[in-house]
XYZ file of C-alpha atoms in Angstrom:
743
model
C 4.386 76.278 124.697
C 4.740 73.220 127.043
C 1.922 72.799 129.570
C 3.143 72.079 133.101
C 0.998 71.042 136.019
C 2.607 70.087 139.263
C 1.330 66.911 140.936
C 4.376 66.025 143.131
C 8.059 66.625 143.543
C 9.967 67.311 140.287
C 12.859 64.975 139.702
C 16.042 66.893 138.625
C 16.484 65.105 135.288
C 12.836 65.670 134.492
C 12.791 69.360 135.352
C 16.115 69.945 133.537
C 15.846 67.711 130.584
C 12.203 68.116 129.705
C 11.831 71.920 130.498
C 15.014 73.913 131.082
C 17.113 72.414 128.311
C 14.461 73.228 125.833
C 14.416 76.887 127.120
C 18.228 77.204 126.983
C 18.334 75.725 123.510
C 15.787 78.391 122.399
C 17.907 81.094 124.007
C 20.931 79.841 122.037
C 18.857 79.867 118.726
C 17.798 83.392 119.511
C 21.510 84.388 120.154
C 22.523 82.844 116.769
C 19.838 84.956 115.110
C 17.731 82.053 113.981
C 14.656 82.730 115.905
C 12.965 85.917 117.274
C 14.670 88.383 119.639
C 13.225 87.544 123.140
C 11.054 85.502 125.343
C 7.360 86.154 125.910
C 6.249 86.908 129.538
C 4.409 83.672 129.673
C 7.545 81.670 128.526
C 9.724 83.582 131.042
C 7.271 82.861 133.856
C 7.166 79.127 132.945
C 10.939 78.673 133.012
C 11.190 80.826 136.333
C 8.528 78.625 137.928
C 10.236 75.516 137.030
C 13.429 76.713 138.741
C 11.391 78.104 141.680
C 9.641 74.784 142.307
C 12.848 72.799 141.995
C 14.516 74.958 144.525
C 11.645 75.079 147.016
C 10.886 71.301 147.332
C 11.731 69.689 150.608
C 14.999 67.531 150.724
C 15.890 65.322 149.102
C 14.200 67.139 146.146
C 15.756 70.581 146.765
C 17.976 70.896 143.558
C 19.424 74.406 144.320
C 23.057 73.150 144.281
C 22.712 71.149 141.142
C 20.918 74.043 139.419
C 23.731 76.447 140.370
C 26.365 74.144 138.884
C 24.183 73.506 135.843
C 23.827 77.280 135.243
C 27.615 77.571 134.844
C 27.907 74.335 132.916
C 25.379 75.332 130.258
C 27.230 78.609 129.752
C 30.667 77.029 129.583
C 29.206 74.426 127.195
C 28.026 77.124 124.863
C 31.241 78.919 124.944
C 33.339 75.768 124.179
C 31.059 74.484 121.454
C 29.980 77.741 119.756
C 31.855 80.832 120.790
C 35.485 79.762 120.809
C 35.505 77.795 117.391
C 33.984 80.878 115.766
C 36.651 83.168 117.276
C 39.525 80.866 116.441
C 38.661 80.965 112.811
C 39.010 84.784 112.525
C 42.005 87.111 112.785
C 42.753 90.870 113.309
C 39.873 93.182 112.807
C 37.494 90.403 111.901
C 38.271 88.582 115.040
C 37.553 91.652 117.195
C 34.210 92.120 115.374
C 33.356 88.500 116.213
C 34.630 88.964 119.851
C 32.427 92.034 120.276
C 29.401 90.094 118.912
C 30.038 87.130 121.053
C 30.559 89.318 124.136
C 27.229 91.105 123.457
C 25.495 87.702 123.030
C 27.027 86.412 126.123
C 25.650 89.335 128.228
C 22.284 88.676 126.722
C 22.568 84.949 127.594
C 23.633 85.733 131.205
C 20.825 88.310 131.613
C 18.098 85.863 130.627
C 19.618 82.830 132.506
C 19.990 85.111 135.604
C 16.294 85.959 135.382
C 15.297 82.371 135.019
C 17.532 81.270 137.892
C 16.881 84.536 139.962
C 15.397 82.560 142.880
C 19.009 81.090 143.446
C 20.321 84.707 143.872
C 17.834 85.509 146.590
C 18.210 82.534 148.773
C 20.608 79.780 147.970
C 23.571 81.981 146.816
C 22.959 84.634 149.471
C 22.989 82.092 152.231
C 26.201 80.524 151.110
C 28.041 83.690 149.985
C 28.611 82.300 146.454
C 29.258 84.519 143.501
C 25.986 85.856 142.076
C 24.621 84.457 138.822
C 25.597 87.389 136.750
C 29.150 87.410 138.153
C 29.448 83.684 137.724
C 28.069 83.937 134.111
C 30.517 86.652 133.094
C 33.361 84.814 134.783
C 32.803 81.932 132.508
C 33.566 84.270 129.445
C 36.607 85.682 131.429
C 38.098 82.354 132.167
C 37.449 80.740 128.853
C 37.412 83.397 126.175
C 39.291 86.262 127.499
C 42.240 84.150 128.857
C 42.720 82.565 125.468
C 42.149 85.537 123.300
C 43.338 88.519 125.405
C 46.906 88.722 123.770
C 45.457 88.348 120.293
C 42.793 91.002 120.924
C 45.212 93.374 122.560
C 47.645 93.189 119.765
C 44.901 93.611 117.187
C 43.641 96.750 118.966
C 47.181 98.269 119.222
C 47.764 97.508 115.561
C 44.472 99.435 114.693
C 45.593 102.373 116.876
C 48.928 102.560 115.193
C 47.168 102.502 111.815
C 45.114 105.437 112.848
C 48.273 107.226 114.087
C 49.788 106.742 110.571
C 46.692 108.531 109.162
C 44.564 105.519 108.086
C 40.835 105.425 108.732
C 39.660 102.821 111.206
C 36.498 101.739 112.823
C 36.603 103.712 116.057
C 33.221 102.268 117.227
C 34.703 98.734 117.064
C 37.660 99.759 119.146
C 35.458 101.466 121.672
C 33.427 98.159 122.064
C 36.512 95.976 122.338
C 38.126 98.329 124.989
C 34.799 98.380 126.850
C 35.021 94.561 126.898
C 38.410 94.924 128.596
C 36.811 97.100 131.207
C 33.603 95.218 131.705
C 35.288 91.795 131.953
C 36.985 93.009 135.109
C 33.519 93.428 136.811
C 34.425 96.525 138.631
C 38.251 96.084 138.663
C 40.392 97.851 136.238
C 43.146 95.264 136.361
C 42.104 93.504 133.204
C 42.052 96.898 131.339
C 45.316 98.165 132.701
C 47.406 94.983 132.883
C 45.787 93.193 129.928
C 45.755 96.165 127.522
C 46.932 99.452 128.827
C 50.382 98.486 129.847
C 51.236 96.905 126.587
C 49.617 99.769 124.582
C 51.665 102.317 126.452
C 54.978 100.423 125.787
C 53.973 100.318 122.084
C 53.082 104.041 122.131
C 56.518 104.897 123.530
C 58.166 102.885 120.924
C 56.026 104.302 118.052
C 56.749 108.013 119.041
C 60.375 107.272 119.811
C 60.716 106.183 116.166
C 58.882 109.211 114.998
C 60.846 111.676 117.067
C 64.311 110.335 115.964
C 63.166 111.011 112.438
C 61.560 114.250 112.956
C 64.411 115.782 114.942
C 66.571 115.418 111.871
C 64.104 116.438 109.232
C 62.234 119.412 110.709
C 62.906 122.841 112.218
C 61.950 123.472 115.788
C 58.672 125.135 115.046
C 57.571 122.394 112.612
C 58.533 119.705 115.063
C 56.695 121.424 117.871
C 53.532 121.846 115.681
C 53.736 118.081 114.884
C 54.250 117.246 118.624
C 51.284 119.353 119.550
C 49.058 117.624 116.928
C 50.089 114.191 118.218
C 49.144 115.150 121.746
C 45.844 116.614 120.622
C 45.083 113.454 118.742
C 45.975 111.206 121.640
C 43.478 113.271 123.756
C 40.960 112.724 121.002
C 41.599 108.996 121.108
C 40.956 108.996 124.759
C 37.562 110.654 124.392
C 36.603 108.350 121.503
C 37.587 104.921 122.734
C 40.043 104.718 125.563
C 39.187 104.967 129.282
C 39.531 108.435 130.802
C 42.115 107.169 133.335
C 44.442 106.470 130.525
C 44.741 110.101 129.367
C 47.322 111.432 131.857
C 49.731 108.552 131.561
C 49.321 108.229 127.771
C 50.130 111.914 127.318
C 53.041 111.712 129.591
C 54.504 108.951 127.510
C 53.948 110.811 124.313
C 55.325 114.042 125.822
C 58.407 112.155 127.021
C 59.234 110.627 123.756
C 58.504 113.626 121.545
C 59.580 116.438 123.826
C 61.484 115.558 127.008
C 64.043 113.343 125.249
C 64.762 116.038 122.762
C 64.321 119.223 124.883
C 67.860 120.595 124.560
C 68.101 119.741 120.859
C 64.791 121.396 119.972
C 65.348 124.558 121.953
C 68.936 124.948 120.871
C 68.462 124.101 117.159
C 70.941 126.332 115.315
C 68.649 127.979 112.755
C 65.301 127.532 114.380
C 65.769 127.247 118.150
C 64.241 129.494 120.855
C 66.832 132.223 120.408
C 65.979 132.567 116.745
C 62.190 132.527 117.449
C 62.654 135.301 120.012
C 64.907 137.189 117.598
C 62.381 136.933 114.827
C 59.353 137.803 116.962
C 57.699 134.408 116.302
C 55.136 134.807 119.078
C 52.886 131.838 118.160
C 55.767 129.476 117.973
C 57.224 130.731 121.339
C 53.683 130.372 122.902
C 53.531 126.743 121.658
C 56.956 125.907 123.200
C 55.760 127.091 126.557
C 52.390 125.455 126.151
C 54.150 122.102 125.533
C 56.915 122.340 128.083
C 55.250 124.338 130.950
C 54.748 121.273 133.121
C 58.397 120.183 132.725
C 60.567 121.891 135.352
C 63.939 121.155 133.782
C 62.715 122.377 130.361
C 61.286 125.562 131.922
C 64.601 126.331 133.656
C 66.300 125.944 130.182
C 63.598 128.178 128.522
C 63.952 130.716 131.339
C 67.819 130.721 130.973
C 67.672 131.176 127.140
C 64.947 133.929 127.554
C 67.181 135.662 130.105
C 70.212 135.451 127.744
C 68.265 136.783 124.838
C 66.816 139.735 126.703
C 70.152 140.563 128.164
C 71.784 140.303 124.887
C 69.228 142.667 123.253
C 69.715 145.154 126.161
C 73.476 145.029 125.847
C 73.045 145.943 122.149
C 71.238 148.983 123.186
C 74.041 149.752 125.694
C 76.594 149.451 123.003
C 74.584 151.566 120.575
C 74.160 154.310 123.035
C 77.924 154.189 123.833
C 78.786 154.357 120.149
C 76.407 157.239 119.540
C 77.811 159.206 122.385
C 81.332 158.586 121.126
C 80.457 159.571 117.527
C 78.821 162.716 118.642
C 81.990 163.536 120.803
C 79.997 164.922 123.665
C 77.311 166.792 121.698
C 73.651 166.081 121.786
C 74.303 163.890 124.833
C 70.842 164.623 126.079
C 69.284 163.441 122.917
C 71.183 160.133 123.195
C 69.895 159.658 126.624
C 66.330 160.036 125.495
C 66.786 157.629 122.538
C 68.407 155.081 124.800
C 65.763 155.169 127.464
C 62.949 155.099 124.864
C 64.447 151.905 123.323
C 64.888 150.327 126.801
C 61.180 150.962 127.545
C 60.151 149.641 124.150
C 62.369 146.536 124.858
C 60.727 146.200 128.335
C 57.213 146.504 126.796
C 58.077 143.867 124.083
C 59.364 141.156 126.344
C 56.917 141.881 129.275
C 54.405 141.132 126.539
C 56.094 137.682 126.029
C 56.082 137.112 129.699
C 52.354 137.778 129.907
C 51.035 136.390 126.586
C 53.434 133.678 125.583
C 54.538 132.409 129.096
C 51.339 133.158 130.994
C 53.383 135.058 133.599
C 55.194 131.989 134.711
C 57.265 132.679 137.875
C 60.547 131.265 136.459
C 60.272 133.152 133.199
C 59.303 136.354 134.976
C 62.301 136.000 137.321
C 64.582 135.501 134.327
C 63.123 138.587 132.649
C 63.739 140.708 135.778
C 67.322 139.379 136.131
C 68.125 140.219 132.518
C 66.931 143.796 133.009
C 68.861 144.125 136.297
C 72.106 143.064 134.418
C 72.058 145.588 131.580
C 70.112 148.367 133.343
C 73.006 148.623 135.865
C 75.728 148.931 133.203
C 77.386 152.265 132.743
C 76.801 153.966 129.404
C 79.604 156.238 128.357
C 80.498 156.923 132.010
C 76.886 157.594 133.011
C 74.518 155.338 134.846
C 70.977 154.290 133.904
C 69.748 155.882 137.064
C 70.998 159.267 135.572
C 69.548 158.505 132.172
C 66.183 157.521 133.610
C 65.958 160.717 135.698
C 66.798 162.819 132.559
C 64.243 160.894 130.523
C 61.574 161.528 133.206
C 62.542 165.203 133.299
C 62.142 165.419 129.406
C 58.603 164.085 129.738
C 57.567 166.351 132.627
C 59.082 169.625 131.552
C 57.625 172.226 129.120
C 59.428 172.249 125.893
C 60.661 168.578 126.173
C 61.596 166.623 123.067
C 58.468 164.408 123.521
C 55.064 166.061 122.879
C 52.721 163.558 124.570
C 49.126 163.579 125.583
C 48.152 163.378 129.254
C 47.132 159.800 128.878
C 50.400 158.729 127.223
C 52.435 160.792 129.805
C 50.706 158.755 132.591
C 51.456 155.506 130.829
C 55.098 156.403 130.247
C 55.445 157.468 133.940
C 54.186 153.990 134.938
C 56.766 152.367 132.727
C 59.557 154.684 134.047
C 58.666 153.472 137.578
C 58.663 149.855 136.520
C 62.166 150.292 135.048
C 63.417 151.800 138.256
C 62.715 148.473 139.987
C 65.594 146.925 138.062
C 68.064 149.680 138.960
C 70.146 149.073 141.988
C 71.317 152.698 142.545
C 67.822 154.039 143.265
C 69.331 156.669 145.549
C 71.354 158.044 142.705
C 68.060 158.343 140.657
C 66.446 159.974 143.465
C 69.073 162.674 143.759
C 69.263 163.264 139.991
C 65.432 163.417 139.882
C 65.274 165.868 142.812
C 67.723 168.155 141.043
C 65.717 168.244 137.928
C 62.405 168.376 139.828
C 63.700 171.511 141.663
C 64.439 173.273 138.325
C 61.036 172.317 136.846
C 59.296 173.759 139.987
C 61.438 176.829 140.547
C 61.457 178.006 136.933
C 57.847 177.032 136.256
C 58.748 174.405 133.657
C 56.476 171.558 134.708
C 53.869 170.464 132.257
C 51.415 169.687 134.901
C 51.261 169.622 138.744
C 48.984 166.615 138.520
C 51.665 164.607 136.592
C 54.235 165.622 139.215
C 52.112 164.322 141.999
C 51.214 161.176 139.999
C 54.837 160.028 139.541
C 55.543 160.650 143.162
C 52.600 158.516 144.220
C 53.838 155.766 141.863
C 57.398 156.087 143.241
C 56.148 155.932 146.893
C 54.271 152.642 146.032
C 57.504 151.282 144.450
C 60.187 152.456 146.923
C 58.431 153.601 150.066
C 57.468 156.815 151.766
C 61.204 157.800 152.741
C 62.080 157.665 149.048
C 59.659 160.451 148.095
C 59.430 162.497 151.212
C 61.717 165.236 150.148
C 60.243 165.471 146.771
C 56.747 165.777 148.229
C 57.998 168.401 150.546
C 59.356 170.436 147.459
C 55.868 170.407 145.906
C 54.204 171.549 149.110
C 56.789 174.259 149.388
C 55.769 175.656 146.134
C 52.178 175.692 147.073
C 52.949 177.529 150.365
C 55.308 179.920 148.495
C 52.502 180.994 146.231
C 50.411 181.739 149.319
C 53.272 183.593 150.901
C 53.723 185.644 147.709
C 50.061 186.746 147.898
C 50.556 187.745 151.581
C 53.580 189.594 150.588
C 51.569 191.568 147.918
C 48.940 192.359 150.455
C 51.672 193.563 152.776
C 52.997 195.996 150.074
C 49.462 197.186 149.327
C 48.328 197.718 152.906
C 51.524 199.224 154.349
C 52.812 202.621 153.516
C 55.911 201.187 151.966
C 57.853 203.196 149.371
C 57.501 201.767 145.894
C 60.017 199.040 145.092
C 60.287 200.316 141.610
C 59.974 196.855 140.300
C 57.951 193.603 140.744
C 59.359 191.176 143.225
C 58.519 187.465 143.551
C 60.226 185.522 146.336
C 59.945 181.645 146.745
C 60.619 180.664 150.249
C 61.977 177.017 150.464
C 62.490 174.530 153.293
C 66.254 173.703 153.433
C 65.825 169.997 154.261
C 63.657 169.304 151.130
C 65.576 170.905 148.371
C 69.034 170.084 146.866
C 72.013 171.969 148.496
C 72.642 175.061 146.382
C 75.807 177.162 146.508
C 75.062 180.474 148.197
C 77.213 183.589 147.691
C 77.608 187.070 149.265
C 76.708 188.769 146.045
C 76.979 192.589 146.208
C 73.412 193.378 144.887
C 72.731 196.610 143.082
C 70.990 199.291 145.190
C 67.693 198.587 143.500
C 67.739 195.011 144.420
C 69.092 195.638 148.065
C 65.921 197.660 148.727
C 63.678 194.739 147.598
C 65.539 192.264 149.764
C 65.279 194.407 152.813
C 61.535 194.956 152.386
C 60.901 191.231 152.044
C 62.964 190.523 155.183
C 60.849 192.931 157.213
C 57.637 191.243 155.765
C 58.942 187.712 156.721
C 59.807 188.771 160.195
C 56.182 189.638 160.626
C 55.340 186.051 159.840
C 58.071 184.354 161.757
C 61.023 185.344 163.878
C 62.620 181.871 164.322
C 63.638 181.306 160.807
C 66.661 182.600 159.014
C 66.447 183.387 155.271
C 69.396 182.350 153.107
C 69.160 184.016 149.717
C 70.222 181.691 146.722
C 70.832 184.297 144.028
C 72.083 181.688 141.558
C 68.493 180.528 141.106
C 66.977 183.882 140.630
C 65.767 185.458 137.377
C 65.437 189.059 136.526
C 63.846 190.963 133.595
C 65.737 194.089 132.533
C 64.950 196.659 129.860
C 67.990 197.096 127.546
C 67.999 200.486 125.918
C 69.966 199.993 122.651
C 70.505 202.456 119.823
C 67.985 200.734 117.426
C 65.261 199.641 119.879
C 64.614 198.596 123.400
C 64.757 194.923 124.130
C 63.525 193.015 127.204
C 66.274 190.785 128.546
C 65.432 187.760 130.706
C 68.568 186.982 132.797
C 69.861 185.256 135.908
C 70.397 187.396 139.069
C 74.208 187.350 138.554
C 73.831 188.485 134.889
C 71.418 191.223 135.820
C 73.703 192.558 138.509
C 76.595 192.510 136.214
C 74.754 194.500 133.464
C 73.491 197.082 135.982
C 77.067 198.081 136.749
C 77.336 199.513 133.279
C 74.553 202.176 134.000
C 77.323 203.920 135.966
C 80.411 203.111 133.837
C 81.122 202.896 130.124
C 83.991 200.406 130.464
C 85.017 197.939 133.304
C 87.696 195.496 133.713
C 87.359 191.865 134.826
C 88.767 192.874 138.170
C 86.445 195.758 138.585
C 83.399 193.568 138.063
C 84.722 190.987 140.383
C 85.324 193.405 143.265
C 81.993 195.181 142.752
C 80.022 191.987 142.648
C 82.030 189.945 145.132
C 81.799 186.803 142.955
C 84.150 183.867 142.697
C 86.090 183.473 139.426
C 84.069 180.321 138.422
C 80.752 182.174 138.617
C 82.105 185.473 137.139
C 83.649 183.760 134.096
C 80.324 181.885 133.354
C 78.198 185.066 133.505
C 80.614 187.242 131.498
C 80.903 184.374 128.945
C 77.096 184.327 128.483
C 77.066 188.152 128.005
C 79.987 188.684 125.697
C 80.914 185.436 123.977
C 77.637 183.605 123.339
C 74.798 184.208 120.759
C 73.716 187.445 122.291
C 76.687 189.920 122.809
C 75.247 192.432 125.082
C 78.829 193.350 126.132
C 81.866 193.960 123.860
C 84.940 192.248 125.093
C 88.464 193.262 124.454
C 90.474 191.516 123.366
C 87.747 189.827 121.191
C 88.426 186.215 121.998
C 86.035 183.277 122.602
C 87.050 182.911 126.203
C 87.048 185.192 129.321
C 90.325 185.891 131.078
C 91.249 188.123 134.066
C 92.926 190.631 131.810
C 89.767 191.367 129.708
C 87.754 194.658 129.538
C 84.123 194.972 128.866
C 81.741 197.652 127.476
C 78.080 197.895 126.950
C 77.245 197.039 123.365
C 74.746 199.802 122.534
C 74.618 198.654 118.827
C 73.271 195.260 119.805
C 69.954 194.391 118.186
C 67.693 191.327 117.625
C 64.493 190.738 115.647
C 62.785 189.798 118.845
C 61.724 192.300 121.513
C 62.170 189.893 124.263
C 65.180 187.421 124.538
C 66.392 184.977 127.209
C 70.088 184.891 127.813
C 70.975 181.584 129.458
C 74.050 180.855 131.505
C 76.523 178.184 130.182
C 75.350 174.821 131.723
C 77.242 173.437 134.526
C 77.841 169.614 134.775
C 76.228 168.732 138.092
C 76.818 165.031 137.792
C 80.004 165.151 139.862
C 78.356 167.084 142.705
C 75.271 164.749 142.663
C 77.383 161.678 142.822
C 79.594 163.133 145.645
C 76.354 163.972 147.573
C 74.933 160.515 147.040
C 78.120 158.906 148.189
C 78.135 161.148 151.367
C 74.432 160.046 152.009
C 75.391 156.406 151.584
C 78.019 156.760 154.292
C 75.346 158.161 156.631
C 72.848 155.389 155.615
C 75.518 152.700 156.201
C 76.258 154.164 159.629
C 72.595 154.384 160.620
C 71.967 150.747 159.392
C 74.993 149.401 161.357
C 73.923 151.282 164.470
C 70.230 150.090 164.213
C 71.420 146.478 163.773
C 73.846 146.492 166.658
C 71.464 148.340 168.946
C 68.879 145.651 168.541
C 71.348 142.658 168.501
C 73.963 143.976 171.014
C 76.559 141.406 169.961
C 76.969 140.133 166.345
C 79.490 138.478 164.130
C 81.151 140.263 161.145
C 79.475 138.203 158.440
C 75.987 138.374 160.069
C 76.378 142.193 160.473
C 77.464 142.430 156.830
C 74.562 140.448 155.541
C 71.913 142.311 157.664
C 73.334 145.645 156.514
C 73.321 144.730 152.866
C 69.719 143.424 153.287
C 68.475 146.648 154.991
C 70.051 148.929 152.399
C 69.517 146.945 149.080
C 66.080 148.540 148.363
C 67.920 151.880 148.068
C 71.373 150.855 146.786
C 73.815 147.949 146.975
C 76.424 148.875 149.480
C 79.983 147.818 148.719
C 81.590 145.602 151.153
C 84.627 147.816 151.413
C 82.412 150.744 152.315
C 80.691 148.733 155.167
C 84.112 147.688 156.518
C 85.284 151.264 156.521
C 82.182 152.462 158.259
C 82.545 149.721 160.943
C 86.044 150.926 161.653
C 84.740 154.518 161.791
C 82.037 153.586 164.226
C 84.570 151.768 166.372
C 86.782 154.881 166.340
C 83.808 156.940 167.534
C 82.979 154.579 170.283
C 79.642 153.262 168.920
C 81.086 149.754 168.488
C 83.982 147.679 169.934
C 85.603 144.377 168.945
C 85.413 141.438 171.264
C 88.846 140.863 172.732
C 88.858 137.027 172.265
C 87.154 137.065 168.838
C 88.025 140.081 166.576
C 85.221 139.058 164.214
C 82.543 139.744 166.969
C 81.250 143.260 167.534
C 79.580 144.783 170.642
C 77.230 147.705 170.686
C 78.333 150.380 173.248
C 75.225 151.976 174.771
């Protein structure tokens, strides 16, 4: 080591030539790998002290400015003489390797020189706001090496990336180091990386995947293409994690996504033998999930997927509708109930299936869920063989909840199925029609003790209330409450009979008292009851008057049941009958032969009801009465006799009345209620608004009533005219399309 002792001011040439040049030459030797790896602490302090002394001497011996210029000069000289010639000799990957090595050496050189010259940073540079030593040193490489080789290096890197995209093995560590150079050379700014490398790389990426996509779209099916596209996107993410800057990921993936997917969206999804329709048809869940995963951020693609999904689901639903129509037609009216059950089961299965797609494949995306809902709304509101889905759904629910239904389900499965029924109801526009059919069937389950479970009855009402509101279920809830009160009432009646000195009724009597407003409207008749039954009715009336004097009882005999003992020649058989049937049979205790007219006069029944009950007793499975002439239908000229020879292997038989198609009556009742609902809605709107135009009134009325049913515009117009006639509304004299509310 050179010994230095200060005896006076150091001349610049002496300090630089005799001491600093030697230290810098040794640094270059170290960088070229010809000597050691570092300076000792003594060597470092010696060189630092030289610079310190040369900068702290009094003018004119303060050499700070010259040293700052010399610092940059020696770095530039090394680059020009050593670095650039070595880089110019090499190409492609070898050039990149040399570039990385020279950049690494350059940083070492700048680090050591910055330490030797560090006194300049603290005082001279700081006072004059000059670039710091490290910055100035790195800028030398930036200006001389990077400016000359940036295009060459960029192209070499892009070439290596494309080789990797083609499946070749490359040196990722080398790429990482080169790209780090692009970032570091910016000294805090990303411009050198973005403009010097990233922009060109993205253009090349677009071109690369554009070529790939144009070939793949012809060669591969939609699922294979999507798989390849997903692999490409995953590999590009991997590249970012290995050697590209994290800020590149989003824009890089957008470019790849655009070229592979956005450009070919329609072609891919609509491919003839492998597009989305085919994948949905063949239940290719994984492939459908991949389609959504790759397109879920693309609004236009999502709209196309949603539309195709809607078309497919609607198509599947319409197939079920057509199958149901064909089945009903082939059966020619027989087993209609069974077809209802099959149809609704298939609709629920279809709903479960595609709701699974919405949740699992499409992550409950709003657009897809909306398309799914719209598809079900289309085919669930189609008529099936003259019946509506509202009626079918009510019948299906009745089959689940009644004893002896076609489906034998556990309590858990019943609850799950009821949940699905209520979900389906959301798609049906005629909810009021469902409610009326359901109420009719609920009344029969409750009155004839056919419900599987009271808990299930209450459970579905809770679900319906949550779906459709309190008003929707208020009558049904009242029906269930009535049955509970009726049981209590029957117990009180029994106590009344036991505690009072009432003559024996001669039979067991159970009366169910119902609230008129809750239950469907049933036809009442002035049936001439047999004396035995009259006595029972009178006793109950007296009992009821002890409970309340303000209510009037209306007896609905058509809903009653009666157990009679039939004494036949071979054996006695217990007959389970309707009240009408029982009253008719009891007439034969006093007469051997009665004509149709005799029975009609004695019972005081309408022909319609009389024909039904005589048909059930003389022409059906159990011929309790013999009819002459012996034909299959009942006419006013027929005569009837008690069939004493009748027998059956059972000791207890139920004789049902022929069923009556209540659909027409239900539809009429619903249409009547709709008129009332439209009237009420129009009056509510006009009462609050006072004056309103026709179109606005129409829109608000439809909006109010749509949760229950979709009112027909003609119906609303007709009800407006009716309200005008009844002085609830009036037209404005100057503008006939404006209406006023009359208080």
